[in-house]
Coordinates of C-alpha atoms in Angstrom, one line a residue:
Chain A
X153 CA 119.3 -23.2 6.3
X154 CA 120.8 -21.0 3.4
X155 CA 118.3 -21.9 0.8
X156 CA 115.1 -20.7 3.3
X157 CA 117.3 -17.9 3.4
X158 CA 117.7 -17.5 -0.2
X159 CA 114.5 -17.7 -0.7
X160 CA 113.0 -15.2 1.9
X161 CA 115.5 -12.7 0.6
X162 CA 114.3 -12.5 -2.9
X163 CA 111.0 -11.5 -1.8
X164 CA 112.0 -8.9 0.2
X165 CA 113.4 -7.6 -3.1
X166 CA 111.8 -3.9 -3.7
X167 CA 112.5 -1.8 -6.7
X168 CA 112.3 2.0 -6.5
X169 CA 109.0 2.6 -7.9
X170 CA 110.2 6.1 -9.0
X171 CA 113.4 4.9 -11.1
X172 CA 111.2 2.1 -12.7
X173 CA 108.9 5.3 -13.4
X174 CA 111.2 7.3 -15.1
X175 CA 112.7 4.6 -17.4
X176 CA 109.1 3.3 -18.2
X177 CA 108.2 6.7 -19.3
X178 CA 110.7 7.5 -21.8
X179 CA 109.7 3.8 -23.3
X180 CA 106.4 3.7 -22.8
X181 CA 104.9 6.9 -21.6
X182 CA 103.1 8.2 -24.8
X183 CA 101.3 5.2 -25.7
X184 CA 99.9 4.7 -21.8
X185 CA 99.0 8.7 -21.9
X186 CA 97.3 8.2 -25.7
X187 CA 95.5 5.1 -24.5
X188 CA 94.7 6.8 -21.4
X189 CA 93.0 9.7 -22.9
X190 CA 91.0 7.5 -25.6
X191 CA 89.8 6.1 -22.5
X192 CA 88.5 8.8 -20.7
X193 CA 87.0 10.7 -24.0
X194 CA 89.4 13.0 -24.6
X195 CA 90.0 12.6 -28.4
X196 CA 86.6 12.0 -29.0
X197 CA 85.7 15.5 -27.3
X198 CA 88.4 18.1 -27.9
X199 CA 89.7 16.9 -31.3
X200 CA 86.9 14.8 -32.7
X201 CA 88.8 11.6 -32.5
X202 CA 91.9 12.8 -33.6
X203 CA 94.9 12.1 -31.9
X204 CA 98.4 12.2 -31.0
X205 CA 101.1 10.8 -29.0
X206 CA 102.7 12.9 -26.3
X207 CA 106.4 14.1 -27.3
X208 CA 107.2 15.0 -23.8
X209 CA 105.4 15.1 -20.3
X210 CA 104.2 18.1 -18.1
X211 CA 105.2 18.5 -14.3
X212 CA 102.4 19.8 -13.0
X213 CA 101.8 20.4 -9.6
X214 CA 99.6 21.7 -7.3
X215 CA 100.5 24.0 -4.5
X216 CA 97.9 23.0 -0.8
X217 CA 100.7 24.2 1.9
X218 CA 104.0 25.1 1.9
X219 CA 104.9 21.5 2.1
X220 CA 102.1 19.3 0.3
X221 CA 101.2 19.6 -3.1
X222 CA 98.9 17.6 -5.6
X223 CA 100.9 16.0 -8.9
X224 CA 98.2 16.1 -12.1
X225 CA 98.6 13.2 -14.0
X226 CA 96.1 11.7 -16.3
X227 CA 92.9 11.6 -14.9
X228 CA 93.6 11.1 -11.0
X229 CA 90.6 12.7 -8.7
X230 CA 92.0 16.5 -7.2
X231 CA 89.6 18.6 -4.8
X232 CA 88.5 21.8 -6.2
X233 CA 89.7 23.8 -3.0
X234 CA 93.3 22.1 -4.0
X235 CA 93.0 23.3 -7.6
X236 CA 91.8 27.3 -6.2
X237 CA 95.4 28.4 -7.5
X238 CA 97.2 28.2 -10.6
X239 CA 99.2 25.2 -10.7
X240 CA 102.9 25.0 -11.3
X241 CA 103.6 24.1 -14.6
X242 CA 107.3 22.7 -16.0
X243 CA 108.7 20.3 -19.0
X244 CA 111.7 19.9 -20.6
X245 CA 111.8 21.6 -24.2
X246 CA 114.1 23.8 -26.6
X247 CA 114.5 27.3 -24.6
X248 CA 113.9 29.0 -28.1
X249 CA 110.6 27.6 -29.0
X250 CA 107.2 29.3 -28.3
X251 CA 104.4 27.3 -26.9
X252 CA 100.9 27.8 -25.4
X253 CA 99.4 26.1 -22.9
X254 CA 95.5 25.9 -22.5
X255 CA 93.4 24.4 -19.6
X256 CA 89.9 23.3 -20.6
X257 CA 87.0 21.4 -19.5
X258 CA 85.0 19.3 -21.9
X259 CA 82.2 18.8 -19.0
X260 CA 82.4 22.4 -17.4
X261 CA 80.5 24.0 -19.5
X262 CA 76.6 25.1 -18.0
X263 CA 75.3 26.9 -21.6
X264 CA 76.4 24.6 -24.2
X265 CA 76.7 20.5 -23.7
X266 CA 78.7 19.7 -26.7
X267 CA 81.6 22.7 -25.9
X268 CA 83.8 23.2 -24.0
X269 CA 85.2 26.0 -20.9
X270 CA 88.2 27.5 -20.9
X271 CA 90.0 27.8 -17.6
X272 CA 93.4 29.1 -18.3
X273 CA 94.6 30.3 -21.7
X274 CA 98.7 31.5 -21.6
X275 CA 100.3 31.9 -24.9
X276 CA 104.1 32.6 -26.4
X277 CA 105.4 31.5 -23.6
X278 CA 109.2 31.3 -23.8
X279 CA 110.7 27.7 -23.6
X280 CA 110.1 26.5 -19.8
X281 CA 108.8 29.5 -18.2
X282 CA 104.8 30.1 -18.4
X283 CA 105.2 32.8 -16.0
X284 CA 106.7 35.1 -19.0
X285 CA 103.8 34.0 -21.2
X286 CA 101.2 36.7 -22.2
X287 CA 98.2 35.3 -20.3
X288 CA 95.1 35.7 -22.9
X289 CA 92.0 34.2 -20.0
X290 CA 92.9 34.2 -16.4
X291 CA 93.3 31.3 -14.3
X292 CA 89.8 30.0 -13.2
X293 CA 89.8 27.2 -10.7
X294 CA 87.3 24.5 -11.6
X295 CA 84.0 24.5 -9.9
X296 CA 82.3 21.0 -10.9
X297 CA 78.3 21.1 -10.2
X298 CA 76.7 19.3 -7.7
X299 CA 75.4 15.6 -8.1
X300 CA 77.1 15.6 -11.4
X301 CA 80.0 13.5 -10.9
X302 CA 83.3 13.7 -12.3
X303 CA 84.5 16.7 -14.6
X304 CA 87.9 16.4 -16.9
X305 CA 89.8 19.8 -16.6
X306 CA 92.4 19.0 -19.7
X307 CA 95.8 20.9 -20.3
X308 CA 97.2 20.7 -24.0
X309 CA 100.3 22.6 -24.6
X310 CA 100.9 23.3 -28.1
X311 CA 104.3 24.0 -29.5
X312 CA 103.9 27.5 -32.0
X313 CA 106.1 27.5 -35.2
X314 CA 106.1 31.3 -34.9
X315 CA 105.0 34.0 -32.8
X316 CA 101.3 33.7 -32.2
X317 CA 98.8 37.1 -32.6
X318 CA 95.6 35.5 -30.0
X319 CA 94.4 39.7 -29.6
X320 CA 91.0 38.7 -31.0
X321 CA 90.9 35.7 -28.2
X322 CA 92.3 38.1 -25.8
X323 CA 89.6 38.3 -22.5
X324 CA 89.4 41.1 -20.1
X325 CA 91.7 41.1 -17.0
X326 CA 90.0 39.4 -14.4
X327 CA 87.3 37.4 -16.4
X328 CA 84.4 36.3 -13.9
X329 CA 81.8 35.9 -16.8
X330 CA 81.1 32.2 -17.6
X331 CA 79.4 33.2 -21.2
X332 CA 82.7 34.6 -22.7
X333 CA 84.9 31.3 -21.9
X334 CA 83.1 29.5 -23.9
X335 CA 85.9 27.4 -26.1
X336 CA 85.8 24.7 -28.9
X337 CA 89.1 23.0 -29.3
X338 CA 88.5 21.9 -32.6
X339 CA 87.7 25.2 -33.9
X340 CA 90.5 26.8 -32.0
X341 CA 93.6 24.1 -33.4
X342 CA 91.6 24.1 -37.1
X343 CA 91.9 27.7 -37.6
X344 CA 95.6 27.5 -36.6
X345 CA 97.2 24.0 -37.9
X346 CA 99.9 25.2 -39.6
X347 CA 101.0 27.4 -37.0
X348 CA 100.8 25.2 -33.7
X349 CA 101.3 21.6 -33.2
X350 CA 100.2 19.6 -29.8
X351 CA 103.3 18.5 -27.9
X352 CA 101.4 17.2 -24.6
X353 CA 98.6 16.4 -22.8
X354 CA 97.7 15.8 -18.9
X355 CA 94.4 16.0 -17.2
X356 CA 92.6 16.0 -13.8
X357 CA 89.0 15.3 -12.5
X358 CA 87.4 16.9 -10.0
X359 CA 83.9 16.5 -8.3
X360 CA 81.8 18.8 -6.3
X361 CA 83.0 20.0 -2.7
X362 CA 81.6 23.0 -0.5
X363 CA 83.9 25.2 -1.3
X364 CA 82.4 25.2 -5.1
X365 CA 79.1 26.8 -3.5
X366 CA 80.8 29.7 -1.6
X367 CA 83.0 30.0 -5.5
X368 CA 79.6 30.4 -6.8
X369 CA 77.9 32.5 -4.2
X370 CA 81.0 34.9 -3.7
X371 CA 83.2 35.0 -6.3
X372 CA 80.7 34.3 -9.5
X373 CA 77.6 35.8 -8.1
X374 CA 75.1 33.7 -8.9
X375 CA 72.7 30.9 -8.4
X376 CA 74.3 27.5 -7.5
X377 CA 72.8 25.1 -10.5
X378 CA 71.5 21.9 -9.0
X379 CA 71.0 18.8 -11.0
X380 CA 69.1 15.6 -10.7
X381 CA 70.2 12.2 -12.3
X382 CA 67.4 11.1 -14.6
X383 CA 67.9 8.0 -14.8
X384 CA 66.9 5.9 -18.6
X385 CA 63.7 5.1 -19.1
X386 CA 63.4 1.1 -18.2
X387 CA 62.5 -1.6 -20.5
X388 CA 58.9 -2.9 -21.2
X389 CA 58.6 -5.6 -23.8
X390 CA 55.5 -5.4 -26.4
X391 CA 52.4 -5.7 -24.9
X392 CA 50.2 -8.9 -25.4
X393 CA 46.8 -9.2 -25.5
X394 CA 46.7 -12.4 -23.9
X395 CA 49.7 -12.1 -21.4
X396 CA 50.3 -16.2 -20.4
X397 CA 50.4 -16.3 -16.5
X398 CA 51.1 -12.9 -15.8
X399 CA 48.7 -11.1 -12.7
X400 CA 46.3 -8.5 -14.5
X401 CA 46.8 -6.0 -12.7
X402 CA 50.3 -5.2 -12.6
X403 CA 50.7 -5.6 -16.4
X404 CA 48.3 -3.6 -17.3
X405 CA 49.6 -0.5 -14.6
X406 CA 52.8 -1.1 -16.4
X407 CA 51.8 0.2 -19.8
X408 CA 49.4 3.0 -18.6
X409 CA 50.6 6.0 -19.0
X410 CA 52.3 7.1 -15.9
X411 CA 50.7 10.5 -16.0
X412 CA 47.7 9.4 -15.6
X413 CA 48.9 7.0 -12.9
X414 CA 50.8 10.1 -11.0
X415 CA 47.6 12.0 -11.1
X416 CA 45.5 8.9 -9.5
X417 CA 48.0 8.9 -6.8
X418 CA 48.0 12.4 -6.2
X419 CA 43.5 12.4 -6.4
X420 CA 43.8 10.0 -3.3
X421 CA 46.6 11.6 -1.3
X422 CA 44.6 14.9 -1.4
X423 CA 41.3 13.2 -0.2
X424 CA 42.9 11.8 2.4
X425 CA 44.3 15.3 4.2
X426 CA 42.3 17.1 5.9
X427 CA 43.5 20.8 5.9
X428 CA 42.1 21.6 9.1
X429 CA 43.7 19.2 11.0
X430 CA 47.4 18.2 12.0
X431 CA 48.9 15.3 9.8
X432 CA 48.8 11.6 11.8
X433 CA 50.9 9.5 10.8
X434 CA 49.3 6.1 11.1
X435 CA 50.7 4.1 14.1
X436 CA 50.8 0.3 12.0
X437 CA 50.2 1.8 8.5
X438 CA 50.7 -2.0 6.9
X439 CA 47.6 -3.3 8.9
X440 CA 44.9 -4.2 6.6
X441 CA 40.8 -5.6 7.1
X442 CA 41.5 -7.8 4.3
X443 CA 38.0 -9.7 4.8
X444 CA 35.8 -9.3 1.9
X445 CA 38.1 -8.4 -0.5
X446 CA 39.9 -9.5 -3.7
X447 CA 43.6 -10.0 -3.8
X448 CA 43.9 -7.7 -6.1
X449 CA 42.8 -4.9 -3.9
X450 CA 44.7 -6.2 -0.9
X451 CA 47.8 -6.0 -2.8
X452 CA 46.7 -2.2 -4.0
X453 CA 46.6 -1.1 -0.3
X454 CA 49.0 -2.6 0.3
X455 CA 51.5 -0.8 -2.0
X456 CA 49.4 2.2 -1.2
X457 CA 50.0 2.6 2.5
X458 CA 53.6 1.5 2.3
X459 CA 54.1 3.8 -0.7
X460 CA 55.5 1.7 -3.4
X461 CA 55.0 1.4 -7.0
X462 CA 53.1 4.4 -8.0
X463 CA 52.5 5.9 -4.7
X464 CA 56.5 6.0 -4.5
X465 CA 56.7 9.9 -5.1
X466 CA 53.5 10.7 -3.1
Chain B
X259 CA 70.0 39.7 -5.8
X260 CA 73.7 40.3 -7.5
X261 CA 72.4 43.4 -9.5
X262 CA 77.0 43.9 -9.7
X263 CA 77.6 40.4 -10.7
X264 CA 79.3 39.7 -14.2
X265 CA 76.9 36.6 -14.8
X266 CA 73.1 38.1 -14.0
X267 CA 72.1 37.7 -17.8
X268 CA 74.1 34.7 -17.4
X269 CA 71.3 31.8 -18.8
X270 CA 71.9 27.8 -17.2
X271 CA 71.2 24.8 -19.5
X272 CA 68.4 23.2 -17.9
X273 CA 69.8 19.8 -19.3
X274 CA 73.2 18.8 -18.2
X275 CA 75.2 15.8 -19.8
X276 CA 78.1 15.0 -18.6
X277 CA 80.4 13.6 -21.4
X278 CA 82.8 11.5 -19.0
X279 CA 82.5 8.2 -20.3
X280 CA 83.6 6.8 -17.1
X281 CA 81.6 9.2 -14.9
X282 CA 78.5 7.3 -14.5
X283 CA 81.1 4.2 -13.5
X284 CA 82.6 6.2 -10.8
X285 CA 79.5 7.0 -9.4
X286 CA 78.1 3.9 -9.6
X287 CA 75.3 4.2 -11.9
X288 CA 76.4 3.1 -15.0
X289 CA 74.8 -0.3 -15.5
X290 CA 77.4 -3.4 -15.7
X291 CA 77.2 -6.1 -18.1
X292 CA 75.2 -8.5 -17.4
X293 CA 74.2 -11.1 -19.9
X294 CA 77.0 -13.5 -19.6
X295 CA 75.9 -15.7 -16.7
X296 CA 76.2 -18.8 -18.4
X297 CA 79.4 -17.7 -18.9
X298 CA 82.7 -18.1 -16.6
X299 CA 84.3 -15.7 -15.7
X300 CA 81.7 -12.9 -16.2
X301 CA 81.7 -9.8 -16.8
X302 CA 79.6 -7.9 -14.2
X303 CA 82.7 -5.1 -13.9
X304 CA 83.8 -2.2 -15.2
X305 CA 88.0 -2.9 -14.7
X306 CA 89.1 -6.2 -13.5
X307 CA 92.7 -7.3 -13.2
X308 CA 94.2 -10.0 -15.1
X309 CA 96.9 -11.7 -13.9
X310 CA 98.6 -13.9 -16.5
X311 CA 101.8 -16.0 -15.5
X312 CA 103.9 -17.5 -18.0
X313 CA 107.1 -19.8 -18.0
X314 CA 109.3 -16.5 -18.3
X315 CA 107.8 -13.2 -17.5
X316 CA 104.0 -12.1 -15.9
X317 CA 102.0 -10.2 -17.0
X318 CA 99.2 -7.8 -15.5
X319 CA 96.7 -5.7 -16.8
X320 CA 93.7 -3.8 -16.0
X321 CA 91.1 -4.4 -18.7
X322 CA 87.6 -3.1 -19.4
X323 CA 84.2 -4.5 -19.7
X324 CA 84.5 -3.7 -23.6
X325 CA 87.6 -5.8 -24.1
X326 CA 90.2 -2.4 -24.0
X327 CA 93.5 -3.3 -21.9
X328 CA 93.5 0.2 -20.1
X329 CA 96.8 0.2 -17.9
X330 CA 99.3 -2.8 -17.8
X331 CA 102.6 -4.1 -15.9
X332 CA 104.6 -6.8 -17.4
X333 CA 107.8 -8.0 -16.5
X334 CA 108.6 -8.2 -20.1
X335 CA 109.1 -3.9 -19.8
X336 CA 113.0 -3.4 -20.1
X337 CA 112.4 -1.0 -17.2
X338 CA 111.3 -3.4 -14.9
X339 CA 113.1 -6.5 -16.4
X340 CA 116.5 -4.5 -15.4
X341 CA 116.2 -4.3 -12.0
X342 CA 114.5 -8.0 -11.3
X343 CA 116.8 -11.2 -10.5
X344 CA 113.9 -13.9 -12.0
X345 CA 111.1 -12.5 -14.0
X346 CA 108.7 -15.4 -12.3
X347 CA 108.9 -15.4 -9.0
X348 CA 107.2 -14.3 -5.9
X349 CA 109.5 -10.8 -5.8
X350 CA 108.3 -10.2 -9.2
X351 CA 104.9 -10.7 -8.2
X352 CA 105.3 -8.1 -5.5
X353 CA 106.6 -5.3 -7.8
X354 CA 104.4 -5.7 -10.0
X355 CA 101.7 -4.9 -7.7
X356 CA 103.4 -1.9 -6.5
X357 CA 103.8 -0.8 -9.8
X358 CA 100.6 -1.7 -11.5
X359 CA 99.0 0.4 -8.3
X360 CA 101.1 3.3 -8.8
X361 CA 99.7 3.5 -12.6
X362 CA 96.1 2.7 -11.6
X363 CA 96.5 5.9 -9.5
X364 CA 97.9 8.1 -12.1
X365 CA 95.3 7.0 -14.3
X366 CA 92.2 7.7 -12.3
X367 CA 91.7 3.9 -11.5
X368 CA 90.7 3.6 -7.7
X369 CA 88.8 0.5 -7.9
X370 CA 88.8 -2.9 -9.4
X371 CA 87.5 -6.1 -9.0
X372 CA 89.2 -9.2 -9.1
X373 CA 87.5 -12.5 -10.3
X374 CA 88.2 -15.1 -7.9
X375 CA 89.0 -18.4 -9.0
X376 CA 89.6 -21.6 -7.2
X377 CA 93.3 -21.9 -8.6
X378 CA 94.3 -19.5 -6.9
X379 CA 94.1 -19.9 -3.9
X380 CA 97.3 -22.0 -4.1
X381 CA 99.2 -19.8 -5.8
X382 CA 101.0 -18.0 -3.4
X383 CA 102.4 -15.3 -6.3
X384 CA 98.7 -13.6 -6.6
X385 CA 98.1 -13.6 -3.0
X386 CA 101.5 -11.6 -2.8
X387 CA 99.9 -9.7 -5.9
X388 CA 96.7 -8.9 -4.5
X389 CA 98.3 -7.6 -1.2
X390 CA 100.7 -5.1 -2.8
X391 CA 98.1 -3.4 -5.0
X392 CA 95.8 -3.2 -2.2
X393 CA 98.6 -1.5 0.1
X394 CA 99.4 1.0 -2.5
X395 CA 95.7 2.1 -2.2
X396 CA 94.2 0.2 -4.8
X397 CA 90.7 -0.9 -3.8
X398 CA 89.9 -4.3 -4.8
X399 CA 86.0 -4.7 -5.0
X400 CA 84.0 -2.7 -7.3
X401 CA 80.7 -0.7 -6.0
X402 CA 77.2 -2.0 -6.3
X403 CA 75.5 -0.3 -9.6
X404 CA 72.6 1.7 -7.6
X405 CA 69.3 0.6 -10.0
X406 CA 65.8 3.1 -9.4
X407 CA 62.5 0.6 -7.4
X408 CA 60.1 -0.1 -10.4
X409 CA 57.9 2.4 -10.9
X410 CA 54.7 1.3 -13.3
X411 CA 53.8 3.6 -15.9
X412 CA 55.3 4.5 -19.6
X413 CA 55.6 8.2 -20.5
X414 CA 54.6 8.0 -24.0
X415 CA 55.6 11.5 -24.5
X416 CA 58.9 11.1 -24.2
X417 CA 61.2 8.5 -25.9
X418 CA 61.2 5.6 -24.1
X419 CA 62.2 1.2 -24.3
X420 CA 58.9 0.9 -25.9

């Protein structure tokens, strides 16, 4: 039947995502890389909510094996052990023009919340090739935290009117120590507007991984930092002094203050041990005499042996 | 112990913030919103897709809890429109799932959630939809936001919801 035909044929139909790509980007591509980056932060936290609009797009790839390599786009998720090299860096520009090209991370830095770390700093490089450039900070690969989620590791390539003087930037050889990477964007582009202008952006995020431990242990030399989520602090509406149909007990434990609670907690879990002897632990620990006793005080034990409430962290 | 190493006098911040704005989303922490139940559709999400067909063209986006359209697909794009026979159809559907996947994955998108409505489970153009973005690795279904067991107690030391 030729118009089942017709009709199964069309969907079959499948464009070559990479053509589309290409086309799309030379239409489209700076507004979906400006929106992208408002929406990850990036304007608000290298350039203080100043931005701009791509003028041409970075190839940059990273090298795992001789075969496989990981594209950096903006904002897709790369291991840290496939980031341990410096990446391969390519765009098409003017081969007269100067530019620099800087790698930092907004979220990588351990002294200082609210700046930045500088990964990879190469600058006057000619046209194309950053190989040529003079490299000012060595390539550092990223080594996001434990339990800290995702970091943004940013390039910005900046196109230079002239040829650039970054001596007094200029860090030693092989620069291990985390204190002198420190980096502020803002303060970097504001001393020197007239001289560069940003031509592109790309970024990366990356997340914790083994191999960011052995960084630390062997190559940085010191202690692994370890952080805990704290979570907000939860919400308790205004205490009345005649609570309508709410149990006494629980409201009131709700707007003690928990250090006082903690401490409680802690009174009767050290009463209970006995030092001398080996720790049990109780075969039905929920089993109860609950003759004799108001419900408040069941409920207490209740929460007590199966560690809830404030006997959570006990 | 590293008497040699270049960062012994080297001093951690004991507080850490990460400045990601979508860091605590990915982790699934960051709280979702959840005061429209009245309300349908919701907006218990962090990126849902919206899926809009019109007489001509479709369009597809991926759009925040806040309202912000963060990556879209239409077939009104001269890039896609060249290569398409009808702009409507159920091959059109199809691309634009492959597409709209490949630019969820450029932009750090992995998961989304998609709002089910009774509609459309007729309409045979989102099922095609659905299927391509979740073979080109696009996870439909958003993780549960992981919420701390009440603990009683304020800390009146510190500032607190009080």
């Amino acid at each position: 039947n030729p118009v089942i035909e017709n009709f199964k044929s069309k969907i079959s139909v499948r464009l070559d995502l990479e053509e589309v790509n290409k086309t799309w980007m030379e239409e489209n591509g700076a507004t979906f890389y400006q929106t992208i980056a408002e929406h990850y932060g990036i304007w608000r936290d290298l350039f203080n909510h100043c931005f701009f609009h791509p003028k041409f797009f970075m190839d940059i790839t990273y090298n795992i094996t001789d075969s496989r390599y990981m594209p950096i786009y903006m904002g897709n998720a790369v291991a840290p052990f496939e980031a341990r090299s410096a990446p391969n860096v390519s765009y098409e520009c003017d081969p007269d023009s100067l530019y620099t090209l800087i790698l930092t991370s907004p979220d990588g830095n351990l002294q200082n919340n609210n700046t930045e770390f500088l990964h990879w700093m190469v600058g006057n490089i000619p046209g194309n090739d950053v190989k040529q450039g003079e490299v000012i900070c060595n390539y550092m690969p990223p080594f996001p935290v434990r339990d800290v989620g995702f970091n943004r590791y940013v390039f910005v390539l900046y196109e230079q009117h002239q040829k650039m003087d970054y001596s007094k930037l200029q860090k030693p050889g092989d620069c291990l120590s985390l204190s002198e990477r420190n980096f502020q964007t803002l303060d970097f582009y504001g001393e020197r507007q007239d001289e560069l202008t940003p031509a592109s952006i790309a970024f990366y995020q990356s997340q914790y991984h083994p191999c960011v431990s052995k960084y630390f242990r062997e190559t940085l030399k010191m202690k692994e930092p370890i952080y805990e989520f704290i979570h907000p602090p939860p919400y308790h509406p205004v205490q009345k002094k005649h609570p309508h149909k709410k149990p006494f007990n629980l409201y009131l434990d709700r707007y003690r203050d928990i250090r006082e609670l903690n401490e409680e907690a802690m009174k009767y879990k050290i009463k209970q041990t006995n030092p001398f002897e080996k720790f049990k632990i109780p075969k039905y620990p929920a089993v109860f005499n609950n003759r004799m006793k108001p419900t408040w005080l069941q409920l207490k034990e209740r929460h007590r042996a199966l560690n809830k409430h404030q006997w959570k962290n006990v | 112990n590293h008497s040699d190493s270049p960062n012994k006098d080297f001093k951690v911040n004991p507080q850490y913030i990460n400045r990601n704005p979508r860091c605590l989303e990915q982790a699934g922490i960051a709280p979702k919103p959840l005061g429209w139940q009245l309300q349908n559709p919701s907006r218990t999400y962090h990126h849902k897709i919206k899926f809009d067909i019109s007489a001509r063209n479709i369009i597809a986006e991926i759009i925040h809890n806040s309202g912000k359209v963060v990556v879209s697909a239409s077939t009104k794009e001269k890039a896609i429109k060249a290569h398409l026979h009808s702009c409507n159809d159920k091959s059109a559907a199809l691309n634009l799932g492959r597409i709209l996947a490949h630019r969820c994955l450029q932009a750090g998108i992995t998961r989304v959630k998609y709002q089910f409505q009774i509609a459309d489970r007729q309409s045979e153009r989102m099922e095609v939809f659905l299927s391509a973005l979740r073979s080109n690795k696009l996870i439909i279904s958003e993780k549960n936001t992981f919420k701390p067991h009440y603990i009683p107690g304020i800390d009146y030391e510190r500032p607190n919801r009080y």
